[in-house]
Amino acid sequence: MIRQRGSAQMRYSKAKKQNNEKIVLFVVLASTVLMIGLAATLFLIFRADPIQPNMETITFHDYHNLDPNSLYVVLEGELLEDFTPLSIAGEIHLPYDFLLQHFSSRTSPHFYWEPELELLTVTTQTELIRIQPGAAEMYLNRALHPAGFAFQNIGGVAYLPLSFVEPRFDIRANLTASNLLVLDNTMSWQTTTQIIMEEEAHIRHLPDIQSYIVETIPTGGVLHVFPVEIEVLDEETEQYITVIMGEAENYTRVRTSSGAIGFVYNEEISEEMQFTSGYTVDEGMLPPLHSHEPLIVAWDLVTVSAANYLPATRVVHQGVNVMAPKWFRFEREYYTGTLENISSLDYVNWAHANGMQVWPLLFDYEDPQVATQILSQTYLRDYVINQLMQAAITYNFDGIMIDIEGTNPSNQVYFLQFLRELSPIMREYNLVYSAAVFVPAPWRGAWFNHGEIGRVVDYLAVMAYDQHVASVANIQEDATAGPNASIDFVQTAVRDLVAVMDSDRIILGLPFYTRIWYIRQNEFGQNVYEQRHVGIQFGQSYFADAGVPLQWSEEYGSYFASFTTMEGDQEVTTLAWVETERSLELKARLVEQYGLAGVAGWQRSLATPGVWAMLDYVIRQ
């Protein structure tokens, strides 16, 4: 019975278990159907969400409504719809102002276009080219050559062919099969990211999966990355913020090999396939010709030819390796461009025999008519250059230094053009090319474009003095007495120059003189300032003879002294910031600090042997 009873219980339990399994299976099936239904419902509800990509292709020309028969320019990552180059005699021409705007660098050519003469002057570091529209010949470094290119004047604008432009500018041009002229600046191209596609990818007009396809890139195709910044409104702050277009949508803005611009989905880009262009570009200036040792230049105040032969002129100063005598002046009665020349071959031979180069000065002080009347005319600039080169050959110069100080905002363009045109000729004759410029001061104005000068000369000598002056006549009412070259003034001048040119092309000009001030009062109770310039030794002994000690000023980096005397019933205050070996050494130390080319001293006869010895030690230690 127990046994039977047990068997019945077992059958009951088994039946119950089977029923429970059926219930569980039913619940699972019902849940699955419910989930599938829910998913289907949700799909139907939200199927408007842009999941399916747009696979329709619209060409770059059609999308932007471009005429397929017209030529358009793509400048790196931008379509220039409003700019159209010209095709002349089957060659593409670009206007010179466009080239200067987009492809100008320190080593790029400079264009000087004179519409009234229909004359284009192109200067590079090694070329001086003059040509007129349609001319079969051009002047290259003052010699006549076949032009070799079709320069055109259209509407007063100079247009140049790509065959002339590409070898001289930082430019790479590619005319694609889709009639797009793709232009790249090879300087920026070195840092431009490129992508080699591992798989086929679609480039879309906008960073959106439903945007039309502009082009399908095959495996191995190359894309060039050109991100662009745009401003969008931040809804939370209600302020415009700058973002990279396409970045938020996980797209990258690219240009294809055909010149089309669009967006590629980031997930289709492999980091391993990204690289930077390998263009080799010589982005540096030609090295200065005299670069093998630090420079110590002695500016030599030679006013007449006979002074070249005086015993005082033939003194060899310790450490000096360049003599720069004042040998060339402009004839200024009629401003014909004729140079007054007091050069001496005997002086040059003496300097060479003592291990010194000779860089004569072409100088003019404070006469704006030199630039306005002479340097403004092309044929007179050529005339001046011809005279300098003939003298260089005759007298065996090693270089030439230009010191023309009468420039102002209205005539500076002519002075700069003269420097540009002289530069390749100096290279042709293997002459060291330098220019002397002053430092902008409150009383003087900023009349030199130091950066532009620095890109055409081997060396720029900055005259870091005359911080405070009374006037050209040395007398002025209500002036401000002050140091001739405080250390802060000099250091600021160096910093400003280093910011716009290579430091190893800068020569620091030092004053070998002290400016002594005399202050009186006129009948109206106003201060009247008179000044005189004296050499280093005289400046020190002047106050010593007066029994007045020199006191060092940390602020100005020089010694200071003053005393008061009576002239009749009038009180006269005498004061000076005195230059000494110590003050000059403080300035000369800037050569090592900023990596400058060396120093130049104005002028040699005012210095002491101790000054030359100090400079030799500081510059060459």
Coordinates of C-alpha atoms in Angstrom, one line a residue:
M1 CA 0.0 0.0 0.0
I2 CA 2.7 2.4 0.9
R3 CA 4.3 1.4 -2.2
Q4 CA 1.2 2.1 -4.3
R5 CA 0.5 5.1 -2.4
G6 CA 4.1 6.2 -3.1
S7 CA 3.7 5.5 -6.8
A8 CA 0.6 7.6 -7.0
Q9 CA 2.3 10.5 -5.2
M10 CA 5.2 10.3 -7.7
R11 CA 2.8 10.4 -10.6
Y12 CA 1.0 13.4 -9.1
S13 CA 4.3 15.3 -8.6
K14 CA 5.4 14.5 -12.1
A15 CA 2.2 15.8 -13.5
K16 CA 2.3 18.9 -11.4
K17 CA 5.9 19.6 -12.5
Q18 CA 4.9 19.2 -16.2
N19 CA 2.1 21.6 -15.7
N20 CA 4.4 24.2 -14.1
E21 CA 6.9 23.9 -17.0
K22 CA 4.1 24.6 -19.4
I23 CA 3.1 27.6 -17.5
V24 CA 6.7 28.9 -17.4
L25 CA 7.1 28.3 -21.2
F26 CA 3.8 30.1 -21.8
V27 CA 5.0 33.1 -19.8
V28 CA 8.4 33.2 -21.6
L29 CA 6.7 33.0 -25.0
A30 CA 4.2 35.7 -24.1
S31 CA 6.9 37.9 -22.8
T32 CA 9.0 37.5 -26.0
V33 CA 6.0 38.3 -28.2
L34 CA 5.3 41.3 -26.0
M35 CA 8.9 42.5 -26.3
I36 CA 9.0 42.0 -30.0
G37 CA 5.7 43.9 -30.4
L38 CA 7.0 46.7 -28.2
A39 CA 10.2 47.0 -30.2
A40 CA 8.2 47.0 -33.4
T41 CA 5.9 49.7 -32.0
L42 CA 8.9 51.8 -30.9
F43 CA 10.5 51.4 -34.4
L44 CA 7.3 52.6 -36.0
I45 CA 7.0 55.5 -33.6
F46 CA 10.6 56.7 -34.0
R47 CA 11.4 55.6 -37.5
A48 CA 11.7 59.3 -38.6
D49 CA 15.0 59.4 -36.7
P50 CA 17.8 59.9 -39.4
I51 CA 19.3 56.4 -39.3
Q52 CA 19.5 55.6 -43.0
P53 CA 22.3 57.5 -44.7
N54 CA 21.6 59.6 -47.9
M55 CA 23.3 57.8 -50.7
E56 CA 22.6 60.4 -53.4
T57 CA 25.6 62.1 -55.0
I58 CA 25.6 65.8 -56.1
T59 CA 28.8 67.1 -57.6
F60 CA 30.7 70.0 -56.0
H61 CA 29.9 72.3 -58.9
D62 CA 26.2 71.5 -58.9
Y63 CA 25.9 71.9 -55.1
H64 CA 27.6 75.3 -55.2
N65 CA 25.9 76.3 -58.5
L66 CA 29.2 76.7 -60.3
D67 CA 29.6 76.9 -64.1
P68 CA 31.5 73.7 -65.1
N69 CA 33.1 75.6 -68.0
S70 CA 34.6 78.4 -65.7
L71 CA 37.7 78.3 -63.7
Y72 CA 37.4 78.5 -59.9
V73 CA 40.1 78.8 -57.2
V74 CA 40.2 76.6 -54.1
L75 CA 42.7 78.2 -51.7
E76 CA 43.7 75.5 -49.4
G77 CA 40.4 74.7 -47.7
E78 CA 38.2 77.5 -49.1
L79 CA 36.3 78.0 -52.4
L80 CA 36.9 81.5 -53.7
E81 CA 33.7 82.0 -55.6
D82 CA 34.3 85.8 -56.1
F83 CA 37.9 85.5 -57.4
T84 CA 38.6 84.4 -60.9
P85 CA 42.1 84.0 -62.3
L86 CA 42.8 84.9 -65.9
S87 CA 43.8 82.5 -68.7
I88 CA 46.1 84.4 -71.1
A89 CA 47.7 82.6 -74.1
G90 CA 46.7 79.3 -72.5
E91 CA 48.4 80.0 -69.2
I92 CA 46.8 80.9 -65.9
H93 CA 47.7 84.3 -64.5
L94 CA 47.2 85.6 -60.9
P95 CA 47.2 89.3 -59.8
Y96 CA 50.3 90.3 -57.8
D97 CA 48.2 91.7 -54.9
F98 CA 46.5 88.3 -54.5
L99 CA 49.9 86.6 -54.3
L100 CA 51.1 89.1 -51.7
Q101 CA 48.0 88.6 -49.6
H102 CA 48.1 84.9 -49.5
F103 CA 51.6 83.7 -50.2
S104 CA 53.9 86.3 -48.9
S105 CA 56.8 85.4 -46.5
R106 CA 60.2 86.7 -45.6
T107 CA 61.7 85.1 -48.7
S108 CA 58.9 85.8 -51.2
P109 CA 59.4 88.3 -54.0
H110 CA 58.3 91.9 -53.6
F111 CA 56.4 93.6 -56.4
Y112 CA 56.7 97.3 -57.1
W113 CA 54.1 98.3 -59.6
E114 CA 54.2 101.7 -61.2
P115 CA 51.0 102.1 -63.3
E116 CA 52.0 105.4 -64.8
L117 CA 55.1 103.9 -66.2
E118 CA 53.6 100.4 -66.8
L119 CA 56.7 99.1 -65.1
L120 CA 56.8 96.1 -62.8
T121 CA 59.8 95.6 -60.6
V122 CA 60.2 92.2 -58.9
T123 CA 62.8 91.7 -56.2
T124 CA 63.9 88.5 -54.5
Q125 CA 67.0 87.8 -52.5
T126 CA 68.9 87.1 -55.7
E127 CA 66.9 88.8 -58.5
L128 CA 66.1 92.3 -59.6
I129 CA 63.6 92.0 -62.5
R130 CA 62.1 95.0 -64.4
I131 CA 59.6 94.3 -67.2
Q132 CA 56.7 96.0 -69.0
P133 CA 53.5 94.4 -70.2
G134 CA 53.8 92.3 -73.3
A135 CA 57.6 92.9 -73.5
A136 CA 59.7 90.2 -75.0
E137 CA 62.7 91.2 -72.9
M138 CA 63.2 92.0 -69.3
Y139 CA 66.1 93.4 -67.2
L140 CA 67.3 90.8 -64.8
N141 CA 69.9 92.1 -62.3
R142 CA 70.4 95.0 -64.7
A143 CA 71.2 92.8 -67.7
L144 CA 68.8 92.3 -70.6
H145 CA 67.3 88.8 -71.0
P146 CA 64.4 87.2 -72.8
A147 CA 61.3 87.6 -70.7
G148 CA 60.2 84.0 -70.9
F149 CA 56.8 84.8 -69.5
A150 CA 53.8 86.9 -70.5
F151 CA 53.2 89.6 -67.8
Q152 CA 50.0 91.6 -68.4
N153 CA 48.6 94.9 -67.2
I154 CA 44.8 94.6 -67.0
G155 CA 42.8 97.4 -65.5
G156 CA 45.9 98.8 -63.8
V157 CA 46.6 95.5 -62.1
A158 CA 49.7 93.4 -62.9
Y159 CA 48.9 89.7 -63.7
L160 CA 51.7 87.1 -63.6
P161 CA 51.7 83.6 -65.0
L162 CA 52.0 80.6 -62.8
S163 CA 55.3 79.6 -64.5
F164 CA 56.9 82.7 -63.2
V165 CA 55.2 82.6 -59.8
E166 CA 55.6 79.0 -58.6
P167 CA 59.5 79.0 -58.5
R168 CA 59.6 82.2 -56.5
F169 CA 56.6 82.1 -54.1
D170 CA 55.7 79.6 -51.4
I171 CA 53.0 78.3 -53.7
R172 CA 51.9 75.0 -55.1
A173 CA 49.3 75.0 -57.9
N174 CA 47.2 72.1 -59.3
L175 CA 44.6 72.4 -62.0
T176 CA 42.2 69.4 -61.4
A177 CA 40.1 67.6 -64.0
S178 CA 37.0 69.3 -62.6
N179 CA 38.4 72.7 -63.6
L180 CA 39.3 73.8 -60.0
L181 CA 42.7 75.5 -59.5
V182 CA 43.9 74.3 -56.1
L183 CA 46.4 76.6 -54.5
D184 CA 48.4 75.7 -51.4
N185 CA 50.9 77.7 -49.4
T186 CA 53.8 75.4 -49.0
M187 CA 54.9 77.0 -45.8
S188 CA 51.6 76.0 -44.0
W189 CA 51.4 72.8 -46.1
Q190 CA 54.2 71.4 -44.0
T191 CA 51.9 71.2 -41.0
T192 CA 48.7 70.2 -42.9
T193 CA 47.3 66.8 -41.9
Q194 CA 46.6 64.3 -44.7
I195 CA 44.7 61.0 -44.5
I196 CA 45.2 57.8 -46.6
M197 CA 41.8 56.0 -46.6
E198 CA 42.0 52.3 -45.6
E199 CA 38.5 51.7 -46.9
E200 CA 36.2 53.4 -49.3
A201 CA 34.5 56.4 -47.8
H202 CA 31.8 58.9 -48.7
I203 CA 32.6 62.6 -48.5
R204 CA 29.5 64.7 -47.7
H205 CA 28.8 68.3 -48.3
L206 CA 27.8 68.8 -44.7
P207 CA 28.6 67.0 -41.4
D208 CA 25.4 65.1 -41.6
I209 CA 24.7 61.4 -42.6
Q210 CA 21.7 62.6 -44.6
S211 CA 23.7 65.3 -46.5
Y212 CA 24.4 64.7 -50.1
I213 CA 27.6 62.9 -51.1
V214 CA 30.1 65.1 -52.9
E215 CA 32.6 62.3 -53.8
T216 CA 33.3 58.7 -53.0
I217 CA 37.0 58.2 -52.0
P218 CA 38.4 54.7 -52.9
T219 CA 40.8 52.7 -50.7
G220 CA 44.2 54.4 -50.7
G221 CA 42.7 57.8 -51.7
V222 CA 44.2 60.9 -50.0
L223 CA 42.3 63.6 -48.2
H224 CA 43.7 66.9 -46.9
V225 CA 42.4 68.2 -43.6
F226 CA 41.4 71.8 -43.4
P227 CA 39.4 72.6 -40.3
V228 CA 37.5 75.8 -40.1
E229 CA 36.3 77.7 -37.1
I230 CA 32.7 79.0 -36.9
E231 CA 30.7 80.8 -34.3
V232 CA 27.5 79.2 -32.9
L233 CA 25.0 80.4 -30.3
D234 CA 25.3 78.6 -26.9
E235 CA 21.6 78.3 -25.9
E236 CA 22.6 78.0 -22.2
T237 CA 24.7 81.2 -22.0
E238 CA 23.1 82.9 -25.0
Q239 CA 26.7 83.8 -26.1
Y240 CA 28.4 83.0 -29.4
I241 CA 31.2 80.5 -29.0
T242 CA 33.9 79.4 -31.5
V243 CA 33.9 75.7 -32.5
I244 CA 35.4 73.6 -35.3
M245 CA 32.8 73.0 -38.0
G246 CA 31.7 69.3 -38.0
E247 CA 33.6 68.4 -34.8
A248 CA 30.4 68.1 -32.6
E249 CA 28.9 65.8 -35.2
N250 CA 32.0 63.6 -35.2
Y251 CA 33.0 64.7 -38.7
T252 CA 36.3 66.1 -40.1
R253 CA 36.4 68.8 -42.8
V254 CA 38.6 67.7 -45.7
R255 CA 39.5 68.5 -49.3
T256 CA 39.7 65.8 -51.9
S257 CA 42.3 65.4 -54.6
S258 CA 39.8 66.8 -57.1
G259 CA 39.6 70.0 -55.1
A260 CA 36.2 69.4 -53.7
I261 CA 35.6 70.3 -50.0
G262 CA 33.4 68.2 -47.7
F263 CA 33.2 66.1 -44.5
V264 CA 34.3 62.6 -43.7
Y265 CA 32.9 60.6 -40.8
N266 CA 35.6 60.2 -38.1
E267 CA 34.9 56.5 -37.6
E268 CA 36.1 55.9 -41.2
I269 CA 39.5 57.5 -40.4
S270 CA 42.3 55.4 -39.0
E271 CA 44.8 57.3 -36.8
E272 CA 47.6 55.2 -38.2
M273 CA 46.9 56.5 -41.7
Q274 CA 47.2 60.2 -40.8
F275 CA 50.4 62.1 -41.7
T276 CA 51.8 65.5 -42.3
S277 CA 52.9 66.7 -45.7
G278 CA 56.5 66.1 -46.5
Y279 CA 57.1 69.1 -48.7
T280 CA 60.7 70.4 -48.4
V281 CA 60.6 74.1 -48.3
D282 CA 63.6 76.4 -47.7
E283 CA 61.9 78.8 -45.4
G284 CA 65.1 80.6 -44.2
M285 CA 66.8 83.7 -45.4
L286 CA 70.1 83.5 -47.3
P287 CA 72.8 83.4 -44.7
P288 CA 74.6 86.7 -44.1
L289 CA 77.8 86.9 -46.0
H290 CA 80.0 87.9 -43.1
S291 CA 78.9 85.3 -40.5
H292 CA 82.0 83.5 -39.5
E293 CA 82.9 85.6 -36.4
P294 CA 81.3 88.2 -34.1
L295 CA 81.4 91.7 -35.5
I296 CA 83.0 94.8 -34.0
V297 CA 82.4 97.6 -36.4
A298 CA 84.1 101.0 -36.1
W299 CA 82.1 103.8 -37.7
D300 CA 84.7 106.2 -39.0
L301 CA 83.8 109.9 -39.4
V302 CA 85.7 110.8 -42.5
T303 CA 84.5 114.2 -43.9
V304 CA 87.1 115.0 -46.5
S305 CA 89.3 112.8 -48.7
A306 CA 92.6 114.0 -47.0
A307 CA 91.3 112.5 -43.7
N308 CA 91.8 109.0 -45.2
Y309 CA 95.6 109.5 -44.9
L310 CA 95.9 111.1 -41.5
P311 CA 97.9 109.1 -38.9
A312 CA 94.9 109.2 -36.5
T313 CA 92.9 107.4 -39.2
R314 CA 95.4 104.6 -39.5
V315 CA 95.1 103.4 -35.9
V316 CA 94.3 99.7 -35.5
H317 CA 91.9 99.1 -32.6
Q318 CA 91.8 95.9 -30.6
G319 CA 89.1 93.5 -31.8
V320 CA 87.8 95.6 -34.7
N321 CA 87.2 93.6 -37.8
V322 CA 85.1 96.0 -39.9
M323 CA 85.8 99.6 -40.7
A324 CA 82.9 101.7 -41.9
P325 CA 84.1 105.1 -43.2
K326 CA 81.6 107.8 -44.3
W327 CA 82.6 107.9 -48.0
F328 CA 79.4 108.5 -50.0
R329 CA 77.1 111.5 -49.8
F330 CA 74.3 112.6 -52.1
E331 CA 74.7 115.7 -54.2
R332 CA 71.8 117.8 -52.8
E333 CA 71.8 121.0 -54.8
Y334 CA 69.7 119.5 -57.6
Y335 CA 69.0 116.0 -56.3
T336 CA 70.2 114.3 -59.4
G337 CA 71.2 111.1 -57.7
T338 CA 74.9 111.8 -58.2
L339 CA 77.1 110.6 -55.3
E340 CA 80.0 112.5 -53.9
N341 CA 82.7 109.9 -53.4
I342 CA 85.8 110.3 -51.2
S343 CA 86.8 106.6 -51.2
S344 CA 90.5 105.6 -50.8
L345 CA 92.1 102.4 -52.2
D346 CA 95.0 103.1 -49.9
Y347 CA 92.7 103.0 -46.9
V348 CA 91.2 99.8 -48.1
N349 CA 94.6 98.2 -48.6
W350 CA 95.6 99.3 -45.1
A351 CA 92.5 97.8 -43.5
H352 CA 92.9 94.5 -45.4
A353 CA 96.5 94.2 -44.4
N354 CA 95.4 94.5 -40.8
G355 CA 92.7 91.8 -41.0
M356 CA 89.7 94.2 -41.3
Q357 CA 86.9 94.5 -43.9
V358 CA 85.7 97.8 -45.3
W359 CA 82.0 98.6 -45.5
P360 CA 81.7 102.3 -46.6
L361 CA 78.7 104.3 -45.6
L362 CA 76.3 105.9 -48.1
F363 CA 74.7 108.4 -45.7
D364 CA 72.4 111.3 -45.5
Y365 CA 71.2 112.9 -42.3
E366 CA 67.6 114.1 -41.9
D367 CA 67.0 115.4 -45.5
P368 CA 63.6 114.0 -46.6
Q369 CA 64.2 115.2 -50.2
V370 CA 66.7 112.4 -50.8
A371 CA 64.0 109.8 -50.5
T372 CA 61.2 112.0 -51.9
Q373 CA 63.1 113.3 -55.0
I374 CA 65.8 110.7 -55.7
L375 CA 64.7 107.3 -54.4
S376 CA 61.2 107.8 -55.7
Q377 CA 62.4 107.6 -59.3
T378 CA 63.3 104.2 -60.8
Y379 CA 66.0 105.5 -63.1
L380 CA 67.7 107.4 -60.3
R381 CA 67.6 104.4 -58.0
D382 CA 69.4 102.5 -60.8
Y383 CA 71.8 105.4 -61.2
V384 CA 72.7 105.3 -57.5
I385 CA 73.2 101.5 -57.5
N386 CA 75.4 101.7 -60.6
Q387 CA 77.7 104.3 -58.9
L388 CA 78.0 102.1 -55.8
M389 CA 78.8 99.0 -57.7
Q390 CA 81.4 100.8 -59.8
A391 CA 83.1 102.2 -56.7
A392 CA 83.0 98.7 -55.1
I393 CA 84.9 97.3 -58.0
T394 CA 87.4 100.2 -58.2
Y395 CA 88.2 100.3 -54.5
N396 CA 87.8 96.6 -53.6
F397 CA 85.1 97.0 -51.0
D398 CA 84.0 94.1 -48.8
G399 CA 80.5 95.5 -48.3
I400 CA 78.4 98.7 -48.2
M401 CA 76.3 100.1 -45.4
I402 CA 73.3 102.4 -46.1
D403 CA 72.6 105.1 -43.5
I404 CA 69.8 107.3 -44.9
E405 CA 67.9 108.9 -42.0
G406 CA 65.6 111.4 -43.7
T407 CA 62.7 109.1 -44.1
N408 CA 59.1 109.7 -43.0
P409 CA 55.7 108.0 -43.5
S410 CA 55.2 109.7 -46.9
N411 CA 58.5 108.7 -48.5
Q412 CA 59.5 105.5 -46.6
V413 CA 58.1 103.4 -49.5
Y414 CA 60.8 104.7 -51.8
F415 CA 63.6 104.1 -49.3
L416 CA 62.4 100.5 -48.8
Q417 CA 62.3 100.0 -52.6
F418 CA 65.8 101.2 -53.0
L419 CA 67.0 98.8 -50.3
R420 CA 65.1 95.9 -52.0
E421 CA 66.6 96.7 -55.4
L422 CA 70.1 97.0 -54.1
S423 CA 69.9 93.7 -52.2
P424 CA 70.2 91.2 -55.1
I425 CA 72.9 93.3 -56.8
M426 CA 75.0 93.2 -53.6
R427 CA 74.6 89.4 -53.6
E428 CA 75.7 89.3 -57.3
Y429 CA 78.9 91.2 -56.4
N430 CA 79.4 89.2 -53.2
L431 CA 79.3 92.3 -51.0
V432 CA 78.2 92.3 -47.4
Y433 CA 75.0 94.4 -47.3
S434 CA 74.0 96.3 -44.2
A435 CA 71.8 99.3 -43.2
A436 CA 72.0 101.6 -40.1
V437 CA 68.7 102.6 -38.6
F438 CA 67.8 104.6 -35.5
V439 CA 65.4 103.6 -32.7
P440 CA 62.0 105.2 -32.7
A441 CA 62.0 107.8 -29.9
P442 CA 59.2 110.1 -28.7
W443 CA 60.8 113.1 -30.4
R444 CA 61.6 111.2 -33.6
G445 CA 58.7 109.0 -34.6
A446 CA 58.8 105.5 -36.0
W447 CA 60.0 106.1 -39.6
F448 CA 61.6 102.8 -40.3
N449 CA 60.0 99.5 -41.1
H450 CA 62.7 97.5 -39.3
G451 CA 61.2 94.1 -40.2
E452 CA 61.0 94.9 -43.9
I453 CA 64.6 96.2 -43.9
G454 CA 65.7 93.1 -41.9
R455 CA 64.5 90.8 -44.6
V456 CA 66.6 92.3 -47.4
V457 CA 69.9 93.1 -45.8
D458 CA 72.6 90.9 -44.3
Y459 CA 72.9 93.0 -41.2
L460 CA 70.8 95.8 -39.6
A461 CA 72.8 98.1 -37.3
V462 CA 70.5 99.7 -34.8
M463 CA 71.7 103.0 -33.5
A464 CA 70.5 102.5 -29.9
Y465 CA 71.2 106.0 -28.7
D466 CA 69.9 109.6 -28.9
Q467 CA 67.2 108.7 -26.5
H468 CA 66.9 112.3 -25.4
V469 CA 68.0 115.3 -27.5
A470 CA 67.2 119.0 -27.5
S471 CA 66.9 119.5 -31.2
V472 CA 68.9 119.4 -34.4
A473 CA 70.1 122.9 -33.5
N474 CA 71.0 121.7 -30.0
I475 CA 68.8 124.3 -28.4
Q476 CA 65.1 124.0 -27.5
E477 CA 62.7 125.3 -24.9
D478 CA 60.8 123.0 -22.6
A479 CA 62.7 119.9 -23.7
T480 CA 63.4 117.0 -21.3
A481 CA 66.9 116.2 -20.3
G482 CA 67.7 112.6 -20.1
P483 CA 70.3 109.8 -20.8
N484 CA 71.6 109.3 -24.3
A485 CA 71.2 105.5 -24.1
S486 CA 69.7 104.1 -20.9
I487 CA 70.0 100.3 -20.5
D488 CA 66.2 100.0 -20.6
F489 CA 66.0 102.0 -23.9
V490 CA 68.7 99.8 -25.5
Q491 CA 67.3 96.5 -24.3
T492 CA 63.8 97.5 -25.6
A493 CA 65.3 98.4 -29.0
V494 CA 66.9 94.9 -29.1
R495 CA 63.7 93.1 -28.1
D496 CA 61.7 95.0 -30.7
L497 CA 64.1 94.0 -33.4
V498 CA 64.4 90.4 -32.4
A499 CA 60.6 90.2 -32.7
V500 CA 60.7 91.1 -36.4
M501 CA 64.0 89.6 -37.7
D502 CA 66.7 87.1 -37.0
S503 CA 68.8 88.1 -34.1
D504 CA 72.1 87.0 -35.7
R505 CA 71.6 89.8 -38.3
I506 CA 71.4 92.6 -35.7
I507 CA 74.4 94.7 -34.9
L508 CA 74.0 96.8 -31.7
G509 CA 75.1 100.4 -32.3
L510 CA 76.8 101.9 -29.2
P511 CA 77.5 105.5 -28.4
F512 CA 81.1 106.4 -27.8
Y513 CA 80.0 109.9 -26.6
T514 CA 78.3 111.6 -23.7
R515 CA 75.7 114.3 -24.1
I516 CA 76.2 117.1 -21.6
W517 CA 73.2 119.3 -20.8
Y518 CA 73.1 123.0 -19.8
I519 CA 69.8 124.2 -18.5
R520 CA 69.0 127.9 -18.1
Q521 CA 65.9 130.0 -17.8
N522 CA 64.7 132.5 -20.4
E523 CA 63.0 135.8 -19.6
F524 CA 59.7 134.0 -19.4
G525 CA 60.8 131.6 -16.8
Q526 CA 61.0 128.7 -19.2
N527 CA 63.8 126.2 -19.2
V528 CA 66.1 126.4 -22.2
Y529 CA 68.2 123.3 -22.9
E530 CA 71.6 123.4 -24.6
Q531 CA 73.7 120.3 -25.3
R532 CA 77.1 119.3 -26.5
H533 CA 78.5 115.9 -27.5
V534 CA 81.9 114.9 -26.1
G535 CA 84.0 111.7 -26.2
I536 CA 84.1 109.1 -23.5
Q537 CA 87.4 110.3 -21.9
F538 CA 86.4 114.0 -22.0
G539 CA 83.0 113.3 -20.5
Q540 CA 84.6 111.7 -17.4
S541 CA 87.4 114.3 -17.0
Y542 CA 84.9 117.2 -17.4
F543 CA 83.1 116.4 -14.2
A544 CA 86.3 115.3 -12.4
D545 CA 87.9 118.7 -13.2
A546 CA 84.8 120.3 -11.8
G547 CA 85.2 118.3 -8.6
V548 CA 82.0 116.5 -9.1
P549 CA 82.0 112.7 -8.5
L550 CA 80.2 110.3 -10.8
Q551 CA 77.4 108.3 -9.2
W552 CA 76.2 105.0 -10.7
S553 CA 72.5 104.8 -11.6
E554 CA 71.1 101.3 -11.6
E555 CA 68.0 102.6 -13.3
Y556 CA 69.8 104.1 -16.3
G557 CA 72.8 101.8 -16.4
S558 CA 75.2 104.7 -16.5
Y559 CA 77.0 107.2 -14.3
F560 CA 75.2 110.5 -13.5
A561 CA 76.7 113.8 -12.4
S562 CA 75.4 117.4 -12.1
F563 CA 76.4 120.7 -10.6
T564 CA 75.2 124.3 -10.7
T565 CA 77.1 127.5 -11.5
M566 CA 76.4 131.1 -12.0
E567 CA 76.8 133.0 -15.2
G568 CA 76.5 136.6 -14.1
D569 CA 73.1 136.7 -12.3
Q570 CA 71.8 133.6 -14.1
E571 CA 71.9 130.1 -12.7
V572 CA 73.1 127.3 -15.0
T573 CA 72.6 123.6 -14.2
T574 CA 75.1 121.2 -15.9
L575 CA 74.2 117.5 -15.9
A576 CA 75.0 114.4 -17.8
W577 CA 74.5 110.6 -17.9
V578 CA 78.1 109.7 -18.6
E579 CA 79.1 106.9 -20.8
T580 CA 82.0 104.8 -19.5
E581 CA 83.5 101.3 -20.1
R582 CA 81.1 100.1 -17.4
S583 CA 78.0 101.5 -19.1
L584 CA 79.1 100.3 -22.5
E585 CA 79.8 96.8 -21.2
L586 CA 76.4 96.6 -19.7
K587 CA 74.9 97.2 -23.2
A588 CA 77.4 95.0 -25.0
R589 CA 76.4 92.1 -22.8
L590 CA 73.1 92.1 -24.7
V591 CA 74.9 90.6 -27.7
E592 CA 75.4 87.3 -26.0
Q593 CA 72.0 87.5 -24.2
Y594 CA 70.0 87.9 -27.5
G595 CA 72.4 86.1 -29.9
L596 CA 73.2 89.3 -31.9
A597 CA 75.8 89.6 -34.6
G598 CA 78.0 92.0 -32.8
V599 CA 78.4 95.7 -32.1
A600 CA 79.2 99.0 -33.9
G601 CA 80.5 102.1 -32.3
W602 CA 79.9 105.7 -33.2
Q603 CA 82.4 107.0 -33.7
R604 CA 85.9 105.4 -33.5
S605 CA 87.8 108.6 -32.5
L606 CA 85.7 109.2 -29.4
A607 CA 86.5 105.8 -27.8
T608 CA 89.4 104.9 -25.5
P609 CA 91.7 101.9 -25.9
G610 CA 90.0 100.4 -22.8
V611 CA 86.7 100.5 -24.6
W612 CA 88.0 98.5 -27.5
A613 CA 89.7 96.0 -25.2
M614 CA 86.5 95.6 -23.2
L615 CA 84.4 95.0 -26.4
D616 CA 86.9 92.5 -27.7
Y617 CA 86.6 90.5 -24.4
V618 CA 82.8 90.7 -24.0
I619 CA 82.0 89.9 -27.7
R620 CA 84.5 87.1 -28.1
Q621 CA 84.9 85.6 -24.7

